[in-house]
Short mmCIF file of N, CA and C in Angstrom, two decimals:
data_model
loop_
_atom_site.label_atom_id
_atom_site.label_comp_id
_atom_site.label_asym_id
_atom_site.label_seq_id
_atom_site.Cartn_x
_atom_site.Cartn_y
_atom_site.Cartn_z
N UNK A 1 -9.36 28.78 -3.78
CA UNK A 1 -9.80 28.74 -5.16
C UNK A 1 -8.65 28.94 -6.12
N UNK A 2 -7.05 28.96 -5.15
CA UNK A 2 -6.41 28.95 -6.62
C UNK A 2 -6.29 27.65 -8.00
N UNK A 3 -6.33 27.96 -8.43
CA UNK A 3 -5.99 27.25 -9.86
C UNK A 3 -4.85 26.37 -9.96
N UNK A 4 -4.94 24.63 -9.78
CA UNK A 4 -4.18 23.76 -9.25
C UNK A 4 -3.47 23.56 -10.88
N UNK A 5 -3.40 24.02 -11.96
CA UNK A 5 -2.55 24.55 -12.57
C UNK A 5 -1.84 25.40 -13.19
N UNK A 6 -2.27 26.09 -12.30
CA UNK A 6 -1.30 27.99 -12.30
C UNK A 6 0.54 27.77 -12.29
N UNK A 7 0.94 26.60 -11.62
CA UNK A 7 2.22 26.82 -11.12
C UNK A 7 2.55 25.88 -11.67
N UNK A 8 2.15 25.24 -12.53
CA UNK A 8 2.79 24.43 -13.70
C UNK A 8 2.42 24.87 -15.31
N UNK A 9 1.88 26.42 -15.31
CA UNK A 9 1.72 26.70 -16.56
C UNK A 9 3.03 27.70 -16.92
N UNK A 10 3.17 27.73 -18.13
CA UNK A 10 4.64 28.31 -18.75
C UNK A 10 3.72 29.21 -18.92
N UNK A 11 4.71 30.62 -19.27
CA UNK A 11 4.00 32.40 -19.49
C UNK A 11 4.08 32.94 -18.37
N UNK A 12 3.58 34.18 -18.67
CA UNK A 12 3.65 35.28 -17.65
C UNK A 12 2.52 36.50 -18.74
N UNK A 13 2.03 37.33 -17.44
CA UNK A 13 1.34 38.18 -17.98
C UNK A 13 0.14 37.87 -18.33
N UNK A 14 -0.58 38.39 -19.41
CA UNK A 14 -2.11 37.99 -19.68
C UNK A 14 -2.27 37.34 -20.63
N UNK A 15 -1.20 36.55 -21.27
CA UNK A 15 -1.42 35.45 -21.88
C UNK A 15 -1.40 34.15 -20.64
N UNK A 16 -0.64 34.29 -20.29
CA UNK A 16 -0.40 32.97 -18.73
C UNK A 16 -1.43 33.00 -17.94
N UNK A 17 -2.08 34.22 -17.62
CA UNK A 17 -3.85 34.43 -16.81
C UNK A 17 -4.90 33.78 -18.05
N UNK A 18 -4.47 34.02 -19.32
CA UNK A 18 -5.34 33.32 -20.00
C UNK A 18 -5.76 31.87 -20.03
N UNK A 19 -4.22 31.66 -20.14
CA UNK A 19 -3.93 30.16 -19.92
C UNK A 19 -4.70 28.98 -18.86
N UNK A 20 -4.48 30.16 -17.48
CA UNK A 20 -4.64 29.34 -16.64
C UNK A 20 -6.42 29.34 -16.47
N UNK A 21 -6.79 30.57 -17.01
CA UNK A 21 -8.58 30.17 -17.38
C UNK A 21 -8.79 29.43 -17.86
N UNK A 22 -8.19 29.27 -19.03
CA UNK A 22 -9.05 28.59 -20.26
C UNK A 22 -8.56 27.03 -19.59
N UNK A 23 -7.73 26.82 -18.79
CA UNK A 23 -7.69 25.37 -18.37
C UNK A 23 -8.40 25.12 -16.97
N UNK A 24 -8.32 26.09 -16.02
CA UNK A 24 -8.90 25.52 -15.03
C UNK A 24 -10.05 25.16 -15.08
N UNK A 25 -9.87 24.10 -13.95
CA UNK A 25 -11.06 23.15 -13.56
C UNK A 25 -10.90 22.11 -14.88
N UNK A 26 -10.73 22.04 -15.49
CA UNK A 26 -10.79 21.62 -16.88
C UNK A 26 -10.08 19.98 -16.59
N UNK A 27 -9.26 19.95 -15.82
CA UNK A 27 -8.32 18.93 -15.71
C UNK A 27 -8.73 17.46 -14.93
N UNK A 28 -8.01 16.51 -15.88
CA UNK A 28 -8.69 15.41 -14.94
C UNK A 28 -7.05 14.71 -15.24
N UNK A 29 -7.06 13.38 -13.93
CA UNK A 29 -5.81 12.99 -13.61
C UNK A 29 -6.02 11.26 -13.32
N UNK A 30 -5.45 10.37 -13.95
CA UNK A 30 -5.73 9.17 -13.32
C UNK A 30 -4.32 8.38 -13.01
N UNK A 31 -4.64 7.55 -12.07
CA UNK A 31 -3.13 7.34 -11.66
C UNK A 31 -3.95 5.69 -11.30
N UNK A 32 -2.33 4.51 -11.45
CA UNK A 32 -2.88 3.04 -11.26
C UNK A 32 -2.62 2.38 -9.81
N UNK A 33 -3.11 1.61 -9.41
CA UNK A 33 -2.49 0.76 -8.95
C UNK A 33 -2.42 -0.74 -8.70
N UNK A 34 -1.52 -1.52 -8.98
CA UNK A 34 -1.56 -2.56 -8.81
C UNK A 34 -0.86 -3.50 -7.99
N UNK A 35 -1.39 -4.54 -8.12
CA UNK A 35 -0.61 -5.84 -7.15
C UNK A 35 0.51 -5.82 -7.20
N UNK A 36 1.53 -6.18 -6.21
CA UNK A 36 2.81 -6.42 -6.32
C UNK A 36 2.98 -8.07 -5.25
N UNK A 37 3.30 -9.08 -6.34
CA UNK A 37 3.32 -10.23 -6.13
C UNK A 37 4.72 -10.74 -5.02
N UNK A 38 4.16 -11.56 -4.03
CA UNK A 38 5.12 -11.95 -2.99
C UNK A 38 6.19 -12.68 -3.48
N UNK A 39 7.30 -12.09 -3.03
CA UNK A 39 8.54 -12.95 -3.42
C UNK A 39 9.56 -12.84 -2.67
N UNK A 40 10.37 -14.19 -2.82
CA UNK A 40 11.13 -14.26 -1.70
C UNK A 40 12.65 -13.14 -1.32
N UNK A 41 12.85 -12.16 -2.50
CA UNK A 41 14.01 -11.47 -2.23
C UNK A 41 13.23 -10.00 -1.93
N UNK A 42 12.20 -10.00 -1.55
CA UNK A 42 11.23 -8.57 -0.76
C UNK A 42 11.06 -9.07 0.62
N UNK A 43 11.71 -8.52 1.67
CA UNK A 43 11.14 -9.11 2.76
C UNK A 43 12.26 -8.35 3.65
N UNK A 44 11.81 -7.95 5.46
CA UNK A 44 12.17 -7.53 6.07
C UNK A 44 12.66 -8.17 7.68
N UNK A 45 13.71 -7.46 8.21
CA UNK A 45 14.37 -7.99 8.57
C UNK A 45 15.04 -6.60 10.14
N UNK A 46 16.00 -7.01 11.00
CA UNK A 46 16.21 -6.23 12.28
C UNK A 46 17.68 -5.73 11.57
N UNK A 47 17.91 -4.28 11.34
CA UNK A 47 19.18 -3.62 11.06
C UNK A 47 20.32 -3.87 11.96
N UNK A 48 21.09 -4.55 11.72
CA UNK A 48 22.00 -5.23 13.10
C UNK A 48 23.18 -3.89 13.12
N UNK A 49 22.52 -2.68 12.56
CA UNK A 49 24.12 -1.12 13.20
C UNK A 49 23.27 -0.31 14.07
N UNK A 50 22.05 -0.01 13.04
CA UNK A 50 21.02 1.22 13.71
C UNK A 50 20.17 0.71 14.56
N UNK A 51 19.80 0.72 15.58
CA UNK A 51 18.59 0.43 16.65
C UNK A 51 17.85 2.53 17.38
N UNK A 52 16.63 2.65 17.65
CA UNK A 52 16.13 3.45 18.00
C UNK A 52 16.46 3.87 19.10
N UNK A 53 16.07 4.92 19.94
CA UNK A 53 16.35 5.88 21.09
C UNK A 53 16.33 5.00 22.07
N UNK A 54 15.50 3.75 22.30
CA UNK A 54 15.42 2.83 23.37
C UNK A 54 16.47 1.65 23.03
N UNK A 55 17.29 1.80 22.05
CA UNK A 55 18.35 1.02 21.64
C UNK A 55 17.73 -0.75 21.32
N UNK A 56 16.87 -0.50 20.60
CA UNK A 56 15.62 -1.75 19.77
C UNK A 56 16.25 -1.72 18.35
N UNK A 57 17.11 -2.90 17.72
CA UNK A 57 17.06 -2.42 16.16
C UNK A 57 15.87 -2.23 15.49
N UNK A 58 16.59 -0.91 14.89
CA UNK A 58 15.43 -0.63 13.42
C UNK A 58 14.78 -1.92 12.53
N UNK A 59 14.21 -1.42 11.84
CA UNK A 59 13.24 -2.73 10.87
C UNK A 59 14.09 -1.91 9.67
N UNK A 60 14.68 -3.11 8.96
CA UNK A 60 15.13 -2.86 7.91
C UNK A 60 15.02 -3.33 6.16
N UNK A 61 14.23 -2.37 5.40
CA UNK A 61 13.41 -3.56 4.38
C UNK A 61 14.26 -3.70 3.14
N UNK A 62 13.99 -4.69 2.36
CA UNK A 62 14.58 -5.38 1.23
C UNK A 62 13.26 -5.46 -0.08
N UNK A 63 13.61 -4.26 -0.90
CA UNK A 63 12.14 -4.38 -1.60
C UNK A 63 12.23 -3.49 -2.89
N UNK A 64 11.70 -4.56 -3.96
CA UNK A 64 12.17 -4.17 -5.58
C UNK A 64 11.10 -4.32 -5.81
N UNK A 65 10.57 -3.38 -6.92
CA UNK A 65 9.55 -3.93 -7.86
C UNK A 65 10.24 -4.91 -8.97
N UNK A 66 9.49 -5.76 -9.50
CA UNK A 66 10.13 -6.40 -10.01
C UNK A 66 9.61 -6.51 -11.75
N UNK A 67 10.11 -7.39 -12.70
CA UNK A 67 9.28 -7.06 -14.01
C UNK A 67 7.70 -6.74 -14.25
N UNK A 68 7.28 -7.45 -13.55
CA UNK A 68 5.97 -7.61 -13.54
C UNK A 68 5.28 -6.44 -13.26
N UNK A 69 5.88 -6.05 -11.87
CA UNK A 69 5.25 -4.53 -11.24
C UNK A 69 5.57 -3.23 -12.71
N UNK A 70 6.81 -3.61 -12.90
CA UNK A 70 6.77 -2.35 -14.46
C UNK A 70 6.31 -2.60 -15.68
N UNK A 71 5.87 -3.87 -16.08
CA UNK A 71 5.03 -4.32 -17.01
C UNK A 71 4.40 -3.48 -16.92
N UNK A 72 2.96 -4.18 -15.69
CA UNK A 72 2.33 -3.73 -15.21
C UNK A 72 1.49 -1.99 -15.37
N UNK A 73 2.95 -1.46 -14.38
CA UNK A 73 2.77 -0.32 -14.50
C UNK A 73 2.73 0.51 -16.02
N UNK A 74 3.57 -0.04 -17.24
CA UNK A 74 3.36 -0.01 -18.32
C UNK A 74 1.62 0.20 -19.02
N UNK A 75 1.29 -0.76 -18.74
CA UNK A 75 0.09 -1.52 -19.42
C UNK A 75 -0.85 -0.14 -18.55
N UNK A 76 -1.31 -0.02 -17.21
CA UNK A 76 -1.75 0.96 -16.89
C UNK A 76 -1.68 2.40 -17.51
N UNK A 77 -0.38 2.80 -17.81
CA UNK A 77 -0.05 3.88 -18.09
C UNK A 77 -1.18 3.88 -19.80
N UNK A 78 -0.71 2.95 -20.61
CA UNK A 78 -1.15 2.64 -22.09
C UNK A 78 -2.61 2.92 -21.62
N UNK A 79 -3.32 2.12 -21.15
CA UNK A 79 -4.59 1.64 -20.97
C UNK A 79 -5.28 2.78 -20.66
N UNK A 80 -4.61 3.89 -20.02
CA UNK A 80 -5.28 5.26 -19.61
C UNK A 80 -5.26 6.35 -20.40
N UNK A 81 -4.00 5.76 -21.16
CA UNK A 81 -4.18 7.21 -22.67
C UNK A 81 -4.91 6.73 -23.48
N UNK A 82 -4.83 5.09 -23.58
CA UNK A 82 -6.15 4.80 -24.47
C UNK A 82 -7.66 5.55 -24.42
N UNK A 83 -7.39 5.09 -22.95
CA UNK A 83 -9.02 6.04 -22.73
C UNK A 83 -9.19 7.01 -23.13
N UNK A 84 -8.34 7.99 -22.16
CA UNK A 84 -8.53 9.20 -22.59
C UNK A 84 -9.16 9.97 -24.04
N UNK A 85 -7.90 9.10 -25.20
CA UNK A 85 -7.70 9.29 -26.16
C UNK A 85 -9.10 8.99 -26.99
N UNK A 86 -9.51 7.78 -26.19
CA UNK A 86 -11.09 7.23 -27.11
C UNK A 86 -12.21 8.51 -26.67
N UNK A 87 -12.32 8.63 -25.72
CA UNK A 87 -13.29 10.20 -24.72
C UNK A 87 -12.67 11.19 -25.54
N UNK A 88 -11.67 11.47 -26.31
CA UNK A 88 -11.92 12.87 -26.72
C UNK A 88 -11.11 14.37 -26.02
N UNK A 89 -10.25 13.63 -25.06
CA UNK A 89 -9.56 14.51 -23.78
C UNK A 89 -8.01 14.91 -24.56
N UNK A 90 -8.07 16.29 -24.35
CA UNK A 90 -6.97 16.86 -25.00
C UNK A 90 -6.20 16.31 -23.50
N UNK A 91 -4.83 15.19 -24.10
CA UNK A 91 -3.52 15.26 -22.82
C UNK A 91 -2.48 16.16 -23.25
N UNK A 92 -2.78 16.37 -22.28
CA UNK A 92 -1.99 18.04 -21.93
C UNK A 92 -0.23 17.32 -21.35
N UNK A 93 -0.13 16.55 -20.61
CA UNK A 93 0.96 15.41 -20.03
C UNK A 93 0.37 13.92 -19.16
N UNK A 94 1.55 13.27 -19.79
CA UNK A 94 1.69 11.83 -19.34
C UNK A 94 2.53 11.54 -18.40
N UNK A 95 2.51 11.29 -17.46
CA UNK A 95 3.73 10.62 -16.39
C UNK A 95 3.37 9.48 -16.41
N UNK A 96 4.68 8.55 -16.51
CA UNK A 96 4.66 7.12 -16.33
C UNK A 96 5.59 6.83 -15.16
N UNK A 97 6.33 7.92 -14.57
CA UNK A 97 7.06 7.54 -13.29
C UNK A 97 5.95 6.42 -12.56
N UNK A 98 7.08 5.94 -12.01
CA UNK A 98 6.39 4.93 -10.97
C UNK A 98 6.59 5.22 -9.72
N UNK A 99 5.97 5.40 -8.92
CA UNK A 99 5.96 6.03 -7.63
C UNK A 99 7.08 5.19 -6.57
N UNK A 100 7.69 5.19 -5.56
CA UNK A 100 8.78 4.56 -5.00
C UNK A 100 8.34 3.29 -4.51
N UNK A 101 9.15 2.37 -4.13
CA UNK A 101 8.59 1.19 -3.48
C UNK A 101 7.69 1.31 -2.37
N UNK A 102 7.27 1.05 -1.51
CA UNK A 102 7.04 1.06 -0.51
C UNK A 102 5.96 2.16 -0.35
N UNK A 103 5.57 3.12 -1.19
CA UNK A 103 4.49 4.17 -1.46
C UNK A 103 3.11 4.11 -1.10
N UNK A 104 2.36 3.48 -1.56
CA UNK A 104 1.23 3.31 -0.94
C UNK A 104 1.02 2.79 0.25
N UNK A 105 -0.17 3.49 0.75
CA UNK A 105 -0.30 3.41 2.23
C UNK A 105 -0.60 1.91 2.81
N UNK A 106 -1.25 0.86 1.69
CA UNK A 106 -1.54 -0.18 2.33
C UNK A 106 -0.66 -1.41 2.22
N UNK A 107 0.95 -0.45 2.72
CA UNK A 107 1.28 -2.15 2.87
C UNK A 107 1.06 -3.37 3.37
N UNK A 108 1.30 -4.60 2.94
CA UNK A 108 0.40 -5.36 3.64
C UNK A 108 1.71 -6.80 3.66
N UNK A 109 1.21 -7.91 4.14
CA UNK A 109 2.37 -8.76 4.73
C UNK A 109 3.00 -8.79 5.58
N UNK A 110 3.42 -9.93 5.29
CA UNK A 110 5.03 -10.44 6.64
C UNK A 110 4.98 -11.20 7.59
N UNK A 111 3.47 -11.09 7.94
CA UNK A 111 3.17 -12.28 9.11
C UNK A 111 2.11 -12.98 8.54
N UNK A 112 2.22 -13.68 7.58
CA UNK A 112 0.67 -14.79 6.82
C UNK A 112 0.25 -15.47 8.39
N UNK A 113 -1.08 -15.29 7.57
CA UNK A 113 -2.35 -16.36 8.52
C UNK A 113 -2.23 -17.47 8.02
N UNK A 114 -2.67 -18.92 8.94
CA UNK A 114 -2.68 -20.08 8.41
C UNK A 114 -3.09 -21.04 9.96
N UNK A 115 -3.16 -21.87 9.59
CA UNK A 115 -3.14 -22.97 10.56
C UNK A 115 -2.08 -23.67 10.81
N UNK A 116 -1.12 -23.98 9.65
CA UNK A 116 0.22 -24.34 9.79
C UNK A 116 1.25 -24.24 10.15
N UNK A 117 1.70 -23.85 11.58
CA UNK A 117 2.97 -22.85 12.56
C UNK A 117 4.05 -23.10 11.68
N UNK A 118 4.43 -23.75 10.83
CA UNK A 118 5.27 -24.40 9.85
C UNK A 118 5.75 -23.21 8.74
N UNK A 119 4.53 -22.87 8.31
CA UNK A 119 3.87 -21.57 7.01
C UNK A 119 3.37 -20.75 7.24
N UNK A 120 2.64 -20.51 8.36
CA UNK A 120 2.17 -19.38 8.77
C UNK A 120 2.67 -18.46 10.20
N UNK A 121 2.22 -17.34 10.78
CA UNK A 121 3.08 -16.83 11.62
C UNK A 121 1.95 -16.64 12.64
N UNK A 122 0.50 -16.68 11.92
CA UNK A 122 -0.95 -16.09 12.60
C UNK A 122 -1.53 -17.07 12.33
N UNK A 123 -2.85 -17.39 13.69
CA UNK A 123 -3.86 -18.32 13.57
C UNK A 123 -4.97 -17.51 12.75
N UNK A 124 -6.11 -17.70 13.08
CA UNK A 124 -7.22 -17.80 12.45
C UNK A 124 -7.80 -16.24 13.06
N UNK A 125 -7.30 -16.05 14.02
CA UNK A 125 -7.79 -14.69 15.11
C UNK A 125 -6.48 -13.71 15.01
N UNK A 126 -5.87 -13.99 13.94
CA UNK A 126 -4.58 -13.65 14.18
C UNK A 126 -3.72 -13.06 15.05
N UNK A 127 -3.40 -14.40 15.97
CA UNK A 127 -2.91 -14.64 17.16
C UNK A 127 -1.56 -15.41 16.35
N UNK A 128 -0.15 -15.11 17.42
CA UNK A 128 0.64 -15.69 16.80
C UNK A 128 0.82 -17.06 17.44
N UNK A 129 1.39 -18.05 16.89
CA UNK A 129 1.58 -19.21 16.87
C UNK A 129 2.35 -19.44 17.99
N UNK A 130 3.66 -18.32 18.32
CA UNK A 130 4.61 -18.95 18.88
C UNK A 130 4.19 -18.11 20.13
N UNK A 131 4.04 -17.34 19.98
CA UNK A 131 3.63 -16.11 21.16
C UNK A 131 2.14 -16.29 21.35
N UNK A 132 1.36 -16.62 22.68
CA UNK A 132 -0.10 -16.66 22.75
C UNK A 132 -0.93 -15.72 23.02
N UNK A 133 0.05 -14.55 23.66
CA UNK A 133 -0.41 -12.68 23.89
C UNK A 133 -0.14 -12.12 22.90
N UNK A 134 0.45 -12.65 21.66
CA UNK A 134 0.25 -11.43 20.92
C UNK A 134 -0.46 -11.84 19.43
N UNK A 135 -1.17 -10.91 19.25
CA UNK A 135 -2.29 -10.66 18.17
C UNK A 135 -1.82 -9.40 17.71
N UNK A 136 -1.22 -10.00 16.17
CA UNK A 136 -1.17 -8.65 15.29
C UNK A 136 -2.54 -8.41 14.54
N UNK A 137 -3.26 -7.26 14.68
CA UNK A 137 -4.09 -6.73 14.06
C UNK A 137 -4.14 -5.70 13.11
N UNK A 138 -3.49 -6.47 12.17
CA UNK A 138 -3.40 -4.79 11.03
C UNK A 138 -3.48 -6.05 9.56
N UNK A 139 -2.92 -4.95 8.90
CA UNK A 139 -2.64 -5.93 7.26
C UNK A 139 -1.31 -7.06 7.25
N UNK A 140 -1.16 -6.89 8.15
CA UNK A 140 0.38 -7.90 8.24
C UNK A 140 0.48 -9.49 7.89
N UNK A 141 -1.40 -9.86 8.30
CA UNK A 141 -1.85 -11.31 8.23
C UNK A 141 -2.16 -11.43 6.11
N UNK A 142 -2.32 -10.19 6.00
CA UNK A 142 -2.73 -10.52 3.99
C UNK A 142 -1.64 -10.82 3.10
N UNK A 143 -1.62 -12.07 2.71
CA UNK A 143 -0.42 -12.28 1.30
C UNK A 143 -0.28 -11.61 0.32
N UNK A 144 -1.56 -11.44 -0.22
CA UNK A 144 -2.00 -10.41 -1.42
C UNK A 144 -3.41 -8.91 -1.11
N UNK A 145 -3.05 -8.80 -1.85
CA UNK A 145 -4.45 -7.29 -1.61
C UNK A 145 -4.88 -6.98 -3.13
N UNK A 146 -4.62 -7.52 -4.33
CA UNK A 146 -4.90 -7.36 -5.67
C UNK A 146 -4.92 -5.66 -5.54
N UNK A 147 -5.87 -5.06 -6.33
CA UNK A 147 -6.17 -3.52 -6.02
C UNK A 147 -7.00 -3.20 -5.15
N UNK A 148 -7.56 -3.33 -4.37
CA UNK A 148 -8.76 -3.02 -3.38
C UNK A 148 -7.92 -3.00 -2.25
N UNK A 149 -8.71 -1.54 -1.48
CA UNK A 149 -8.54 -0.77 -0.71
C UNK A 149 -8.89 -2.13 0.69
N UNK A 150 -8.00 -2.59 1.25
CA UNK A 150 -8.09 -3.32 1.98
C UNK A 150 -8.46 -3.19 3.53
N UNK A 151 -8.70 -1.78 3.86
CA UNK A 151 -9.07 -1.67 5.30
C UNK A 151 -10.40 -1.98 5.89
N UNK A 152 -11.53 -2.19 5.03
CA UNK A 152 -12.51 -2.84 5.91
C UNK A 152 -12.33 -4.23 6.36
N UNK A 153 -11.55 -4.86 5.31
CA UNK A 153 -11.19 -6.49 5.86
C UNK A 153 -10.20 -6.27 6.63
N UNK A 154 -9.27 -5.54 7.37
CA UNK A 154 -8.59 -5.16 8.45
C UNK A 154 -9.61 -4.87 9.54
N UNK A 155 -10.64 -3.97 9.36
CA UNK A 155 -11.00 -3.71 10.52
C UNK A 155 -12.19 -5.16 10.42
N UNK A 156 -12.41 -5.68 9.69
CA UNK A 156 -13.46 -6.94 10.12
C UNK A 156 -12.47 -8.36 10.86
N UNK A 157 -11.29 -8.47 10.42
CA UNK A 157 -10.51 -9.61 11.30
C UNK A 157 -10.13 -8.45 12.84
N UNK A 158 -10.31 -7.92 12.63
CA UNK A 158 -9.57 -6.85 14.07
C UNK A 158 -10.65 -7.28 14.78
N UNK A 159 -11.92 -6.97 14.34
CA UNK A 159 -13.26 -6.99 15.53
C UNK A 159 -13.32 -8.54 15.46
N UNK A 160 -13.26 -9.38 14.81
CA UNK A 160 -13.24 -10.63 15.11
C UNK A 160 -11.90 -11.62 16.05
N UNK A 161 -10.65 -10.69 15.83
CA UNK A 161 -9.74 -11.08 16.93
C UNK A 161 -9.88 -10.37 18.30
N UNK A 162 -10.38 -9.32 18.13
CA UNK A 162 -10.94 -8.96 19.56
C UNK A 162 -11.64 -9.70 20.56
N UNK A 163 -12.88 -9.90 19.31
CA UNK A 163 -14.02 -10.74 20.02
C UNK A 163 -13.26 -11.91 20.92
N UNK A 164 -12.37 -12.38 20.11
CA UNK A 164 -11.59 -14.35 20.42
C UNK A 164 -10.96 -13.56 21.47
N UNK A 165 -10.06 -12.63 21.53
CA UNK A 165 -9.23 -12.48 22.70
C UNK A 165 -9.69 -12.00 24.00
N UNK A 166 -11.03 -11.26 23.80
CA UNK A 166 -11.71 -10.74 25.07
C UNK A 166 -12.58 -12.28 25.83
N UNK A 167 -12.81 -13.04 24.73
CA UNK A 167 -13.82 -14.50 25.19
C UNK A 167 -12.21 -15.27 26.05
N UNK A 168 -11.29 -15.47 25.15
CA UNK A 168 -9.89 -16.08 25.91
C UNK A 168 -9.81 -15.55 27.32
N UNK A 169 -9.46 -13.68 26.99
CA UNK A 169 -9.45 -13.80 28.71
C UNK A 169 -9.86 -13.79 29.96
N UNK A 170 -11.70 -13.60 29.49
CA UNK A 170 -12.17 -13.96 30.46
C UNK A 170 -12.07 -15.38 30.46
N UNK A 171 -11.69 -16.22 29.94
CA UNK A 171 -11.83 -18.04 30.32
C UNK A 171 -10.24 -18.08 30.98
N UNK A 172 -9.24 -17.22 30.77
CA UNK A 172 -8.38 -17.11 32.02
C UNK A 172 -7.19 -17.58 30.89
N UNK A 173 -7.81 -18.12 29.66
CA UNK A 173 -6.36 -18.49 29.33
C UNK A 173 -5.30 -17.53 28.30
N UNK A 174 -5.96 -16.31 28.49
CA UNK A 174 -4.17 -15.05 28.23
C UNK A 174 -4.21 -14.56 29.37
#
């Protein structure tokens, strides 16, 4: 039950116990997120110095937000003090930091789905093109994810590449 802004309030003594009454619970917090559009100078690649304990190179990434993502993140930031501001909410502070690249949990890309071995890296079961045993099953097959929490459509192509790969090997051909 401590008071999740006790240790960011200035004072001491029983003005600072005051403080932290008269605010707790009181607090509300909104934070954005948005799309970050595919482009060709974001993209990853095998670290040709560092490789892991089994001597495998590391995965090594290449990845900017770019105008758009700080527009973006701009316009969010605005759009939420607007609110606030229209509701009536004393802001107490604003952060507009932008959280680091690579931050949110749902990264997604790198191996697009397609039919085209040309453009794409995954079939339809997302099975790879060049390789016939291997099926990546995660977010790796999505180009985009707009804002939505993308893991039920992960786990709905997962149970549907399952399905294809368990029917494949009983017909013998993985």
């Amino acid at each position: 039950m401590f008071p999740g802004n006790a240790p960011h309030t200035p004072g001491f003594g029983s003005g600072y116990k005051k403080t932290v009454r008269d605010y707790s619970g009181a607090f509300i917090s909104m934070g954005g997120f948005g799309e970050v559009l595919a482009r060709y100078e974001n993209y990853m690649d095998l670290d040709p110095a560092m490789k892991d304990k089994w001597g495998v190179p590391v995965l090594q990434f290449h990845y900017k937000f770019s105008d758009n993502e700080k527009k973006m993140a701009k316009d969010m930031g605005d759009t939420a003090q607007e609110m606030f501001e229209a509701a009536g909410i004393e802001i107490v502070e604003v952060s507009r930091t932008i959280l680091t690249e690579g931050w949110s949990i749902h990264e997604l890309g790198t191996a697009r789905m397609g039919t085209d071995p040309k453009t794409s890296v995954l079939n339809q079961f997302q099975q790879s093109h060049d390789v016939k045993n291997l099926f990546v099953v995660d977010g790796s097959s999505h180009v985009s994810a707009s804002c939505q929490n993308p893991t039920w459509t992960i786990m709905a192509l997962a149970w549907r590449s399952c399905d294809y790969l368990a029917d494949q090997f009983k017909k013998g051909n993985l």
